[in-house]
Amino acid sequence: MNSFFFSLILCVYGKRTVYQKFLNSLKKQTFKDFEIVIINQNKYPLIIPKGISNPIKILTSKPGLSVSRNLGIRFSDAKYLAFPDDDCEYFPETLAIVHREIRKRRTEIVSGTTVDKKQKFTLLKFPKKDKFLNKLDIIRYINSVSFFIKNKKKIKFDENFGLTDKSLISGEETDFILTYLKKFKTKIFYTPKIQIYHKDATFHFKNKKNKLKTFYYGKGFKRVMFKHKLYLFFILAIVKNLLSLVLSVLLFKKNISIKLIYSLRGKLSKWKF
Protein backbone atom coordinates (compact mmCIF):
# COMPACT_ATOMS: atom_id res chain seq x y z
CA MET A 1 0.00 0.00 0.00
CA ASN A 2 1.33 3.43 -0.97
CA SER A 3 2.16 5.97 1.72
CA PHE A 4 1.23 9.08 -0.29
CA PHE A 5 -1.23 10.10 -2.97
CA PHE A 6 1.35 11.89 -5.17
CA SER A 7 5.06 11.43 -5.81
CA LEU A 8 6.52 14.50 -7.49
CA ILE A 9 9.57 13.24 -9.39
CA LEU A 10 11.85 16.20 -10.06
CA CYS A 11 15.00 15.79 -12.18
CA VAL A 12 17.58 18.56 -11.80
CA TYR A 13 20.37 19.10 -14.31
CA GLY A 14 22.61 22.09 -14.90
CA LYS A 15 20.48 24.72 -13.16
CA ARG A 16 21.96 25.67 -9.82
CA THR A 17 19.01 27.49 -8.25
CA VAL A 18 16.03 27.47 -10.67
CA TYR A 19 14.57 24.29 -9.15
CA GLN A 20 14.20 26.09 -5.82
CA LYS A 21 11.26 28.08 -7.20
CA PHE A 22 9.39 24.85 -7.85
CA LEU A 23 10.16 23.54 -4.36
CA ASN A 24 9.04 26.82 -2.80
CA SER A 25 5.75 26.61 -4.71
CA LEU A 26 5.05 23.31 -2.93
CA LYS A 27 4.92 25.05 0.44
CA LYS A 28 1.67 26.72 -0.64
CA GLN A 29 -0.17 23.60 -1.82
CA THR A 30 -3.60 23.24 -0.27
CA PHE A 31 -3.44 19.48 -0.87
CA LYS A 32 -0.72 18.08 1.39
CA ASP A 33 -0.60 14.33 0.71
CA PHE A 34 2.54 14.11 -1.40
CA GLU A 35 6.23 13.28 -1.29
CA ILE A 36 9.06 14.85 -3.29
CA VAL A 37 11.60 12.67 -5.08
CA ILE A 38 14.55 14.68 -6.41
CA ILE A 39 17.07 13.18 -8.81
CA ASN A 40 20.27 15.21 -8.93
CA GLN A 41 22.12 14.74 -12.23
CA ASN A 42 24.84 17.23 -11.30
CA LYS A 43 28.19 16.70 -9.62
CA TYR A 44 27.45 19.31 -6.95
CA PRO A 45 24.95 19.00 -4.06
CA LEU A 46 21.54 20.66 -4.17
CA ILE A 47 20.37 23.34 -1.76
CA ILE A 48 16.87 22.58 -0.51
CA PRO A 49 14.83 25.59 0.67
CA LYS A 50 13.76 25.62 4.29
CA GLY A 51 10.16 25.29 5.35
CA ILE A 52 9.11 22.28 3.26
CA SER A 53 7.25 19.90 5.56
CA ASN A 54 6.68 17.08 3.07
CA PRO A 55 9.14 14.14 2.89
CA ILE A 56 12.00 14.62 0.43
CA LYS A 57 14.13 11.86 -1.10
CA ILE A 58 17.31 12.94 -2.89
CA LEU A 59 18.85 10.49 -5.36
CA THR A 60 21.78 10.84 -7.75
CA SER A 61 21.94 9.74 -11.36
CA LYS A 62 24.01 10.13 -14.48
CA PRO A 63 22.61 12.73 -16.91
CA GLY A 64 19.59 11.50 -18.82
CA LEU A 65 15.99 12.54 -18.30
CA SER A 66 14.41 9.12 -18.85
CA VAL A 67 17.11 7.35 -16.83
CA SER A 68 16.59 9.75 -13.94
CA ARG A 69 12.81 9.55 -14.04
CA ASN A 70 12.96 5.75 -14.01
CA LEU A 71 15.11 5.93 -10.90
CA GLY A 72 12.56 8.24 -9.30
CA ILE A 73 9.73 5.85 -10.17
CA ARG A 74 11.57 2.95 -8.51
CA PHE A 75 11.92 4.89 -5.26
CA SER A 76 8.47 6.48 -5.28
CA ASP A 77 5.88 5.50 -2.70
CA ALA A 78 2.65 7.03 -3.96
CA LYS A 79 -0.50 6.12 -5.81
CA TYR A 80 0.03 8.71 -8.56
CA LEU A 81 3.17 10.11 -10.19
CA ALA A 82 4.01 13.53 -11.62
CA PHE A 83 7.10 14.69 -13.49
CA PRO A 84 7.51 18.46 -13.05
CA ASP A 85 10.32 20.32 -14.82
CA ASP A 86 12.90 21.99 -12.64
CA ASP A 87 11.85 25.36 -14.07
CA CYS A 88 8.09 25.06 -13.57
CA GLU A 89 5.93 25.97 -10.56
CA TYR A 90 2.64 24.66 -9.17
CA PHE A 91 -0.13 27.08 -8.28
CA PRO A 92 -1.51 26.66 -4.72
CA GLU A 93 -4.56 24.69 -5.93
CA THR A 94 -2.78 22.58 -8.58
CA LEU A 95 -2.58 19.29 -6.68
CA ALA A 96 -6.00 19.80 -5.09
CA ILE A 97 -7.60 20.15 -8.52
CA VAL A 98 -5.73 17.12 -9.88
CA HIS A 99 -6.84 15.05 -6.88
CA ARG A 100 -10.45 16.15 -7.37
CA GLU A 101 -10.43 15.30 -11.08
CA ILE A 102 -8.91 11.86 -10.47
CA ARG A 103 -11.65 11.07 -7.94
CA LYS A 104 -14.38 12.53 -10.12
CA ARG A 105 -13.37 10.93 -13.43
CA ARG A 106 -12.15 7.60 -12.00
CA THR A 107 -9.32 7.57 -14.52
CA GLU A 108 -5.68 6.51 -14.27
CA ILE A 109 -4.28 9.52 -16.12
CA VAL A 110 -5.29 13.17 -16.00
CA SER A 111 -3.60 16.03 -17.83
CA GLY A 112 -3.78 19.78 -17.85
CA THR A 113 -2.06 22.87 -19.19
CA THR A 114 1.05 24.94 -18.83
CA VAL A 115 0.41 28.68 -18.51
CA ASP A 116 2.21 31.93 -17.81
CA LYS A 117 1.44 34.28 -14.91
CA LYS A 118 -1.47 35.75 -16.88
CA GLN A 119 -3.05 32.29 -17.34
CA LYS A 120 -2.16 32.24 -21.04
CA PHE A 121 -1.28 28.83 -22.49
CA THR A 122 2.43 28.15 -23.03
CA LEU A 123 4.41 25.42 -24.85
CA LEU A 124 1.33 23.94 -26.59
CA LYS A 125 -2.05 25.07 -27.97
CA PHE A 126 -4.26 23.31 -25.43
CA PRO A 127 -8.03 22.70 -25.82
CA LYS A 128 -10.29 25.09 -23.93
CA LYS A 129 -12.77 22.40 -22.79
CA ASP A 130 -12.65 19.14 -20.84
CA LYS A 131 -12.28 15.99 -22.93
CA PHE A 132 -10.94 12.45 -23.06
CA LEU A 133 -7.91 12.41 -25.34
CA ASN A 134 -7.46 10.21 -28.40
CA LYS A 135 -4.06 9.34 -29.90
CA LEU A 136 -3.88 12.47 -32.03
CA ASP A 137 -4.78 14.61 -29.01
CA ILE A 138 -2.02 12.96 -26.97
CA ILE A 139 0.54 13.87 -29.62
CA ARG A 140 -0.71 17.46 -29.77
CA TYR A 141 -1.58 18.29 -26.15
CA ILE A 142 0.66 16.29 -23.80
CA ASN A 143 3.91 17.41 -22.23
CA SER A 144 5.68 15.80 -19.30
CA VAL A 145 4.96 18.67 -16.92
CA SER A 146 1.19 18.54 -17.13
CA PHE A 147 0.11 14.90 -16.70
CA PHE A 148 -0.43 12.81 -13.57
CA ILE A 149 -0.44 9.04 -13.87
CA LYS A 150 -1.27 6.05 -11.71
CA ASN A 151 1.79 4.29 -10.34
CA LYS A 152 1.86 0.70 -11.57
CA LYS A 153 4.50 -2.01 -11.48
CA LYS A 154 7.06 -2.10 -14.27
CA ILE A 155 6.08 1.22 -15.84
CA LYS A 156 9.10 3.14 -17.09
CA PHE A 157 10.34 5.59 -19.69
CA ASP A 158 12.13 4.30 -22.77
CA GLU A 159 15.75 5.34 -22.19
CA ASN A 160 16.32 5.74 -25.93
CA PHE A 161 14.46 9.02 -25.44
CA GLY A 162 15.01 11.89 -23.03
CA LEU A 163 17.46 14.76 -22.87
CA THR A 164 21.02 13.88 -21.82
CA ASP A 165 24.36 15.65 -21.86
CA LYS A 166 25.09 14.03 -25.26
CA SER A 167 21.67 13.91 -26.90
CA LEU A 168 18.56 16.06 -27.20
CA ILE A 169 16.22 13.34 -28.44
CA SER A 170 12.80 14.16 -27.04
CA GLY A 171 9.38 12.51 -27.16
CA GLU A 172 9.79 10.44 -23.98
CA GLU A 173 6.53 11.63 -22.44
CA THR A 174 4.44 10.86 -25.55
CA ASP A 175 6.01 7.42 -25.84
CA PHE A 176 5.47 6.80 -22.12
CA ILE A 177 1.76 7.68 -22.31
CA LEU A 178 1.11 5.70 -25.51
CA THR A 179 2.87 2.65 -24.08
CA TYR A 180 0.92 2.91 -20.82
CA LEU A 181 -2.44 3.20 -22.59
CA LYS A 182 -1.69 0.20 -24.79
CA LYS A 183 -0.55 -1.94 -21.87
CA PHE A 184 -3.30 -1.08 -19.37
CA LYS A 185 -6.22 -0.28 -21.71
CA THR A 186 -7.17 2.91 -19.93
CA LYS A 187 -8.08 6.48 -20.88
CA ILE A 188 -6.59 9.90 -20.30
CA PHE A 189 -8.76 12.81 -19.22
CA TYR A 190 -7.78 16.40 -19.98
CA THR A 191 -9.05 19.54 -18.28
CA PRO A 192 -7.81 23.15 -18.57
CA LYS A 193 -8.66 23.55 -14.89
CA ILE A 194 -5.28 21.93 -14.13
CA GLN A 195 -2.70 24.68 -14.56
CA ILE A 196 1.06 24.64 -14.07
CA TYR A 197 3.26 27.66 -14.50
CA HIS A 198 5.94 27.30 -17.17
CA LYS A 199 7.51 29.98 -19.33
CA ASP A 200 6.87 29.67 -23.04
CA ALA A 201 9.59 28.23 -25.23
CA THR A 202 11.66 30.77 -27.15
CA PHE A 203 13.39 30.43 -30.52
CA HIS A 204 15.78 32.70 -32.37
CA PHE A 205 17.21 31.73 -35.73
CA LYS A 206 20.72 32.94 -34.76
CA ASN A 207 20.83 30.77 -31.64
CA LYS A 208 22.59 27.46 -32.44
CA LYS A 209 21.20 25.73 -29.33
CA ASN A 210 17.63 26.68 -30.30
CA LYS A 211 18.11 25.26 -33.79
CA LEU A 212 19.74 22.07 -32.53
CA LYS A 213 17.00 21.53 -29.95
CA THR A 214 14.28 22.02 -32.58
CA PHE A 215 16.04 19.53 -34.88
CA TYR A 216 16.23 16.85 -32.18
CA TYR A 217 12.65 17.44 -31.10
CA GLY A 218 11.64 16.68 -34.66
CA LYS A 219 13.84 13.61 -34.67
CA GLY A 220 12.31 12.40 -31.40
CA PHE A 221 8.83 12.93 -32.83
CA LYS A 222 9.68 10.65 -35.75
CA ARG A 223 11.01 7.97 -33.40
CA VAL A 224 7.78 7.96 -31.40
CA MET A 225 5.55 7.85 -34.48
CA PHE A 226 7.46 4.94 -36.03
CA LYS A 227 7.78 3.03 -32.75
CA HIS A 228 4.00 3.11 -32.29
CA LYS A 229 3.29 2.64 -36.04
CA LEU A 230 1.46 5.95 -36.28
CA TYR A 231 2.55 6.46 -39.87
CA LEU A 232 -0.53 8.42 -40.96
CA PHE A 233 -0.07 10.87 -38.08
CA PHE A 234 3.56 11.28 -39.11
CA ILE A 235 2.63 12.02 -42.73
CA LEU A 236 0.02 14.56 -41.60
CA ALA A 237 2.63 16.24 -39.40
CA ILE A 238 5.02 16.51 -42.36
CA VAL A 239 2.32 18.00 -44.58
CA LYS A 240 1.36 20.51 -41.88
CA ASN A 241 5.04 21.40 -41.38
CA LEU A 242 5.48 22.02 -45.13
CA LEU A 243 2.33 24.12 -45.46
CA SER A 244 3.27 26.22 -42.43
CA LEU A 245 6.76 26.70 -43.87
CA VAL A 246 5.41 27.91 -47.22
CA LEU A 247 3.05 30.33 -45.46
CA SER A 248 5.78 31.72 -43.21
CA VAL A 249 8.07 32.28 -46.21
CA LEU A 250 5.32 34.10 -48.10
CA LEU A 251 4.71 36.30 -45.05
CA PHE A 252 8.47 36.96 -44.65
CA LYS A 253 8.51 35.49 -41.11
CA LYS A 254 12.16 34.47 -41.04
CA ASN A 255 12.30 33.30 -37.44
CA ILE A 256 9.31 30.97 -37.85
CA SER A 257 10.60 29.75 -41.22
CA ILE A 258 13.99 28.75 -39.82
CA LYS A 259 12.35 26.96 -36.89
CA LEU A 260 10.07 25.00 -39.24
CA ILE A 261 13.03 24.08 -41.45
CA TYR A 262 14.95 22.60 -38.52
CA SER A 263 11.85 20.80 -37.26
CA LEU A 264 11.29 19.33 -40.73
CA ARG A 265 14.93 18.28 -41.03
CA GLY A 266 14.64 16.45 -37.72
CA LYS A 267 11.45 14.67 -38.74
CA LEU A 268 13.00 13.53 -42.02
CA SER A 269 16.38 12.48 -40.62
CA LYS A 270 17.53 8.90 -40.10
CA TRP A 271 18.27 7.33 -36.73
CA LYS A 272 19.44 4.16 -35.04
CA PHE A 273 17.99 2.81 -31.78
Coordinates of N, CA, C and O in Angstrom, one line a residue, residues 76 93 109:
S76 N 9.7 5.8 -5.7 CA 8.5 6.5 -5.3 C 7.6 5.6 -4.4 O 7.6 4.4 -4.5
E93 N -3.5 25.7 -5.8 CA -4.6 24.7 -5.9 C -4.3 23.6 -6.9 O -5.1 22.7 -7.2
I109 N -5.1 8.4 -15.7 CA -4.3 9.5 -16.1 C -5.1 10.8 -16.3 O -6.2 10.7 -16.9

